[in-house]
Amino acid sequence: MFIVLEGIDGTGKSTQSRLLAEWFGQQGREVVTSREPTDGPWGRKLRESASTGRLSAEDELEYFLKDRKQHVDELIQPSLEAGKVVILDRYYFSTMAYQGVRGFDPTEIRRKNETFAPVPDHLFILDLDVDRALDRIGSRGDAANEFERRDALQKCRDIFLSLKDEPFAHVIDSRRDLEEVQEAIRAELA
Ligand code: TYD
């Protein structure tokens, strides 16, 4: 089973991914959790760029795709073939959202990704309004940056929500506390 958690920053993806892995573990299932960007060479370059200066939109998109190809080949595909449960914190839906905001067409990004990246069985969109998300990560900047940032996150949220009618998608209201959100995810899976 292939499960992906998505949502804007501050929605609790990494915690939910860990709790979900525990739940499968308790059921005796072998679980692999991972995240994107990965800790591989392309993922590291992408994470570094957060502090050393953002890459051009083209390079950024290219690095995310290279990072993901490697992730699919080396971890995702082999784990699924071995019958493991794979849980990802971010996947190509994040590329649709974040690189979509940088000017690329989300539909085209999706098409490109689906030529090499398997479609998940379940996509959980952890949904939270931008105000709450920013409060949770506790980082508010100066007024000008803040406006730009909020605007970008709002657009990301809208792109994630545009996937809500896909047969594999579940939108999870993430205003609730961690345990309740986890319960909601487990209920959908059960
Ligand atoms: P994030 O999960 O927030 O990393 P960390 O755990 O280090 O905080 O991801 C880092 C950023 O990368 C996040 O702002 C979203 C962005 N991102 C993209 O722009 N495109 C993508 O395809 C992915 C996977 C992530």
mmCIF file of C-alpha atoms and ligand atoms in Angstrom:
data_model
loop_
_atom_site.group_PDB
_atom_site.id
_atom_site.type_symbol
_atom_site.label_atom_id
_atom_site.label_comp_id
_atom_site.label_asym_id
_atom_site.label_seq_id
_atom_site.Cartn_x
_atom_site.Cartn_y
_atom_site.Cartn_z
ATOM 1 C CA MET A 1 0.000 0.000 0.000
ATOM 2 C CA PHE A 2 1.271 3.396 -1.020
ATOM 3 C CA ILE A 3 0.195 6.377 1.101
ATOM 4 C CA VAL A 4 1.115 10.027 0.624
ATOM 5 C CA LEU A 5 0.608 12.925 3.017
ATOM 6 C CA GLU A 6 0.478 16.410 1.560
ATOM 7 C CA GLY A 7 -0.388 19.908 2.696
ATOM 8 C CA ILE A 8 1.179 23.316 3.151
ATOM 9 C CA ASP A 9 3.929 23.833 5.750
ATOM 10 C CA GLY A 10 2.651 23.605 9.332
ATOM 11 C CA THR A 11 -0.124 21.077 8.742
ATOM 12 C CA GLY A 12 1.592 18.286 10.707
ATOM 13 C CA LYS A 13 2.588 15.892 7.913
ATOM 14 C CA SER A 14 5.712 14.509 9.558
ATOM 15 C CA THR A 15 3.973 13.773 12.878
ATOM 16 C CA GLN A 16 1.012 12.147 11.152
ATOM 17 C CA SER A 17 3.366 10.080 9.020
ATOM 18 C CA ARG A 18 5.159 8.805 12.138
ATOM 19 C CA LEU A 19 1.893 7.974 13.957
ATOM 20 C CA LEU A 20 0.526 6.201 10.905
ATOM 21 C CA ALA A 21 3.689 4.124 10.588
ATOM 22 C CA GLU A 22 3.295 3.077 14.228
ATOM 23 C CA TRP A 23 -0.268 1.960 13.562
ATOM 24 C CA PHE A 24 0.759 -0.241 10.634
ATOM 25 C CA GLY A 25 3.663 -1.555 12.695
ATOM 26 C CA GLN A 26 1.262 -2.594 15.464
ATOM 27 C CA GLN A 27 -0.642 -4.578 12.852
ATOM 28 C CA GLY A 28 2.534 -6.436 11.973
ATOM 29 C CA ARG A 29 3.022 -4.708 8.629
ATOM 30 C CA GLU A 30 6.443 -3.762 7.370
ATOM 31 C CA VAL A 31 6.487 -0.014 6.898
ATOM 32 C CA VAL A 32 8.852 2.345 5.119
ATOM 33 C CA THR A 33 8.519 6.078 5.762
ATOM 34 C CA SER A 34 10.286 8.673 3.696
ATOM 35 C CA ARG A 35 10.041 12.296 2.654
ATOM 36 C CA GLU A 36 10.705 14.647 -0.229
ATOM 37 C CA PRO A 37 12.943 16.426 -0.823
ATOM 38 C CA THR A 38 14.993 13.345 0.132
ATOM 39 C CA ASP A 39 18.379 13.167 1.824
ATOM 40 C CA GLY A 40 19.953 12.143 -1.497
ATOM 41 C CA PRO A 41 22.222 14.439 -3.548
ATOM 42 C CA TRP A 42 19.438 16.366 -5.354
ATOM 43 C CA GLY A 43 17.334 16.659 -2.223
ATOM 44 C CA ARG A 44 20.313 17.968 -0.271
ATOM 45 C CA LYS A 45 20.950 20.631 -2.900
ATOM 46 C CA LEU A 46 17.318 21.669 -2.664
ATOM 47 C CA ARG A 47 17.402 21.895 1.136
ATOM 48 C CA GLU A 48 20.666 23.836 1.029
ATOM 49 C CA SER A 49 19.116 26.327 -1.366
ATOM 50 C CA ALA A 50 16.667 27.298 1.385
ATOM 51 C CA SER A 51 19.540 29.005 3.206
ATOM 52 C CA THR A 52 21.987 29.778 0.384
ATOM 53 C CA GLY A 53 19.472 31.421 -1.958
ATOM 54 C CA ARG A 54 16.636 29.990 -3.985
ATOM 55 C CA LEU A 55 17.411 28.262 -7.288
ATOM 56 C CA SER A 56 15.927 29.505 -10.552
ATOM 57 C CA ALA A 57 12.430 28.158 -11.144
ATOM 58 C CA GLU A 58 13.734 25.881 -13.943
ATOM 59 C CA ASP A 59 16.599 24.408 -11.919
ATOM 60 C CA GLU A 60 14.379 23.931 -8.909
ATOM 61 C CA LEU A 61 11.798 21.979 -10.912
ATOM 62 C CA GLU A 62 14.529 19.891 -12.538
ATOM 63 C CA TYR A 63 16.137 19.034 -9.168
ATOM 64 C CA PHE A 64 12.805 18.000 -7.646
ATOM 65 C CA LEU A 65 12.196 15.696 -10.615
ATOM 66 C CA LYS A 66 15.686 14.176 -10.405
ATOM 67 C CA ASP A 67 15.347 13.718 -6.661
ATOM 68 C CA ARG A 68 12.022 11.971 -7.143
ATOM 69 C CA LYS A 69 13.252 9.682 -9.958
ATOM 70 C CA GLN A 70 16.007 8.461 -7.707
ATOM 71 C CA HIS A 71 13.568 8.073 -4.794
ATOM 72 C CA VAL A 72 11.175 6.006 -6.952
ATOM 73 C CA ASP A 73 13.942 3.774 -8.322
ATOM 74 C CA GLU A 74 15.880 3.215 -5.129
ATOM 75 C CA LEU A 75 13.235 3.175 -2.415
ATOM 76 C CA ILE A 76 9.584 3.543 -3.394
ATOM 77 C CA GLN A 77 9.324 0.949 -6.172
ATOM 78 C CA PRO A 78 11.472 -1.743 -4.490
ATOM 79 C CA SER A 79 9.584 -1.332 -1.192
ATOM 80 C CA LEU A 80 6.193 -1.631 -2.881
ATOM 81 C CA GLU A 81 7.370 -4.672 -4.814
ATOM 82 C CA ALA A 82 8.482 -6.250 -1.531
ATOM 83 C CA GLY A 83 4.930 -5.805 -0.204
ATOM 84 C CA LYS A 84 5.754 -3.075 2.295
ATOM 85 C CA VAL A 85 3.561 -0.166 3.256
ATOM 86 C CA VAL A 86 5.167 3.019 1.965
ATOM 87 C CA ILE A 87 4.288 6.330 3.639
ATOM 88 C CA LEU A 88 5.611 9.566 2.136
ATOM 89 C CA ASP A 89 5.746 13.045 3.600
ATOM 90 C CA ARG A 90 5.342 15.039 0.331
ATOM 91 C CA TYR A 91 5.459 13.754 -3.261
ATOM 92 C CA TYR A 92 4.705 15.118 -6.710
ATOM 93 C CA PHE A 93 1.557 16.902 -5.529
ATOM 94 C CA SER A 94 3.933 19.287 -3.714
ATOM 95 C CA THR A 95 5.626 19.972 -7.051
ATOM 96 C CA MET A 96 2.230 20.748 -8.593
ATOM 97 C CA ALA A 97 1.546 23.169 -5.718
ATOM 98 C CA TYR A 98 4.885 24.864 -5.035
ATOM 99 C CA GLN A 99 6.341 24.903 -8.554
ATOM 100 C CA GLY A 100 2.816 25.655 -9.803
ATOM 101 C CA VAL A 101 3.006 28.847 -7.767
ATOM 102 C CA ARG A 102 6.343 29.619 -9.441
ATOM 103 C CA GLY A 103 4.651 29.663 -12.822
ATOM 104 C CA PHE A 104 4.568 26.072 -14.143
ATOM 105 C CA ASP A 105 1.268 24.466 -15.092
ATOM 106 C CA PRO A 106 0.218 22.034 -12.323
ATOM 107 C CA THR A 107 -1.519 19.713 -14.809
ATOM 108 C CA GLU A 108 1.622 19.477 -16.902
ATOM 109 C CA ILE A 109 3.763 18.853 -13.803
ATOM 110 C CA ARG A 110 1.436 16.030 -12.843
ATOM 111 C CA ARG A 111 1.537 14.481 -16.296
ATOM 112 C CA LYS A 112 5.321 14.564 -16.351
ATOM 113 C CA ASN A 113 5.612 12.983 -12.916
ATOM 114 C CA GLU A 114 3.144 10.226 -13.661
ATOM 115 C CA THR A 115 5.329 9.012 -16.524
ATOM 116 C CA PHE A 116 7.776 7.648 -13.923
ATOM 117 C CA ALA A 117 6.264 8.025 -10.448
ATOM 118 C CA PRO A 118 3.591 5.549 -9.294
ATOM 119 C CA VAL A 119 0.225 7.068 -8.337
ATOM 120 C CA PRO A 120 -0.461 6.488 -4.610
ATOM 121 C CA ASP A 121 -3.342 4.353 -3.343
ATOM 122 C CA HIS A 122 -4.220 7.071 -0.855
ATOM 123 C CA LEU A 123 -3.426 10.754 -0.826
ATOM 124 C CA PHE A 124 -4.210 12.561 2.417
ATOM 125 C CA ILE A 125 -4.430 16.315 1.994
ATOM 126 C CA LEU A 126 -3.900 17.778 5.454
ATOM 127 C CA ASP A 127 -5.870 20.956 5.081
ATOM 128 C CA LEU A 128 -5.398 24.055 7.203
ATOM 129 C CA ASP A 129 -5.965 27.758 6.582
ATOM 130 C CA VAL A 130 -2.833 29.816 6.040
ATOM 131 C CA ASP A 131 -3.235 31.809 9.288
ATOM 132 C CA ARG A 132 -3.281 28.703 11.441
ATOM 133 C CA ALA A 133 -0.486 27.068 9.463
ATOM 134 C CA LEU A 134 1.783 30.102 9.931
ATOM 135 C CA ASP A 135 0.903 30.295 13.628
ATOM 136 C CA ARG A 136 1.908 26.677 14.044
ATOM 137 C CA ILE A 137 5.299 27.082 12.451
ATOM 138 C CA GLY A 138 5.657 30.262 14.485
ATOM 139 C CA SER A 139 7.460 32.220 11.800
ATOM 140 C CA ARG A 140 6.054 35.526 10.749
ATOM 141 C CA GLY A 141 8.289 37.829 8.744
ATOM 142 C CA ASP A 142 8.163 41.515 7.918
ATOM 143 C CA ALA A 143 5.029 42.924 6.300
ATOM 144 C CA ALA A 144 6.128 42.808 2.641
ATOM 145 C CA ASN A 145 7.572 39.298 2.767
ATOM 146 C CA GLU A 146 4.638 38.192 4.803
ATOM 147 C CA PHE A 147 2.145 39.207 2.147
ATOM 148 C CA GLU A 148 4.070 37.379 -0.569
ATOM 149 C CA ARG A 149 4.469 34.298 1.552
ATOM 150 C CA ARG A 150 0.817 34.153 2.578
ATOM 151 C CA ASP A 151 -0.257 34.644 -1.007
ATOM 152 C CA ALA A 152 1.993 31.797 -2.182
ATOM 153 C CA LEU A 153 0.796 29.436 0.550
ATOM 154 C CA GLN A 154 -2.826 30.261 -0.212
ATOM 155 C CA LYS A 155 -2.223 29.319 -3.859
ATOM 156 C CA CYS A 156 -0.508 26.095 -2.788
ATOM 157 C CA ARG A 157 -3.463 25.230 -0.583
ATOM 158 C CA ASP A 158 -5.844 25.832 -3.504
ATOM 159 C CA ILE A 159 -3.799 23.559 -5.786
ATOM 160 C CA PHE A 160 -3.812 20.782 -3.168
ATOM 161 C CA LEU A 161 -7.580 21.191 -2.748
ATOM 162 C CA SER A 162 -8.089 21.018 -6.522
ATOM 163 C CA LEU A 163 -7.235 17.305 -6.154
ATOM 164 C CA LYS A 164 -10.082 16.637 -3.727
ATOM 165 C CA ASP A 165 -12.288 14.740 -6.217
ATOM 166 C CA GLU A 166 -9.602 12.284 -7.279
ATOM 167 C CA PRO A 167 -10.671 8.756 -6.292
ATOM 168 C CA PHE A 168 -7.526 8.289 -4.188
ATOM 169 C CA ALA A 169 -7.744 11.655 -2.347
ATOM 170 C CA HIS A 170 -8.981 12.362 1.179
ATOM 171 C CA VAL A 171 -9.122 15.914 2.522
ATOM 172 C CA ILE A 172 -8.456 15.932 6.270
ATOM 173 C CA ASP A 173 -9.494 18.943 8.328
ATOM 174 C CA SER A 174 -6.310 19.559 10.286
ATOM 175 C CA ARG A 175 -7.542 22.274 12.652
ATOM 176 C CA ARG A 176 -8.110 19.510 15.203
ATOM 177 C CA ASP A 177 -5.429 18.249 17.554
ATOM 178 C CA LEU A 178 -2.867 15.672 16.455
ATOM 179 C CA GLU A 179 -4.662 12.623 17.848
ATOM 180 C CA GLU A 180 -7.968 13.537 16.241
ATOM 181 C CA VAL A 181 -6.347 14.116 12.871
ATOM 182 C CA GLN A 182 -4.628 10.732 13.154
ATOM 183 C CA GLU A 183 -7.949 9.097 14.048
ATOM 184 C CA ALA A 184 -9.519 10.627 10.944
ATOM 185 C CA ILE A 185 -6.746 9.263 8.716
ATOM 186 C CA ARG A 186 -7.010 5.782 10.248
ATOM 187 C CA ALA A 187 -10.794 5.816 9.880
ATOM 188 C CA GLU A 188 -10.489 6.505 6.149
ATOM 189 C CA LEU A 189 -7.950 3.713 5.741
ATOM 190 C CA ALA A 190 -9.912 1.222 7.826
HETATM 191 P P1 TYD B 1 9.480 20.409 4.025
HETATM 192 O O1 TYD B 1 8.743 19.136 4.056
HETATM 193 O O2 TYD B 1 8.797 21.602 4.621
HETATM 194 O O3 TYD B 1 10.923 20.233 4.644
HETATM 195 P P2 TYD B 1 11.428 20.384 6.159
HETATM 196 O O4 TYD B 1 10.951 19.165 6.829
HETATM 197 O O5 TYD B 1 12.930 20.444 5.972
HETATM 198 O O6 TYD B 1 10.823 21.655 6.699
HETATM 199 O O7 TYD B 1 9.848 20.684 2.499
HETATM 200 C C1 TYD B 1 10.739 21.681 2.141
HETATM 201 C C2 TYD B 1 10.121 22.610 1.124
HETATM 202 O O8 TYD B 1 10.197 22.030 -0.187
HETATM 203 C C3 TYD B 1 8.661 22.953 1.367
HETATM 204 O O9 TYD B 1 8.521 24.356 1.515
HETATM 205 C C4 TYD B 1 7.960 22.518 0.105
HETATM 206 C C5 TYD B 1 9.051 22.417 -0.909
HETATM 207 N N1 TYD B 1 8.793 21.447 -2.005
HETATM 208 C C6 TYD B 1 8.627 21.927 -3.299
HETATM 209 O O10 TYD B 1 8.677 23.142 -3.535
HETATM 210 N N2 TYD B 1 8.420 21.030 -4.313
HETATM 211 C C7 TYD B 1 8.379 19.687 -4.118
HETATM 212 O O11 TYD B 1 8.202 18.905 -5.077
HETATM 213 C C8 TYD B 1 8.560 19.191 -2.766
HETATM 214 C C9 TYD B 1 8.542 17.715 -2.514
HETATM 215 C C10 TYD B 1 8.758 20.112 -1.749
#
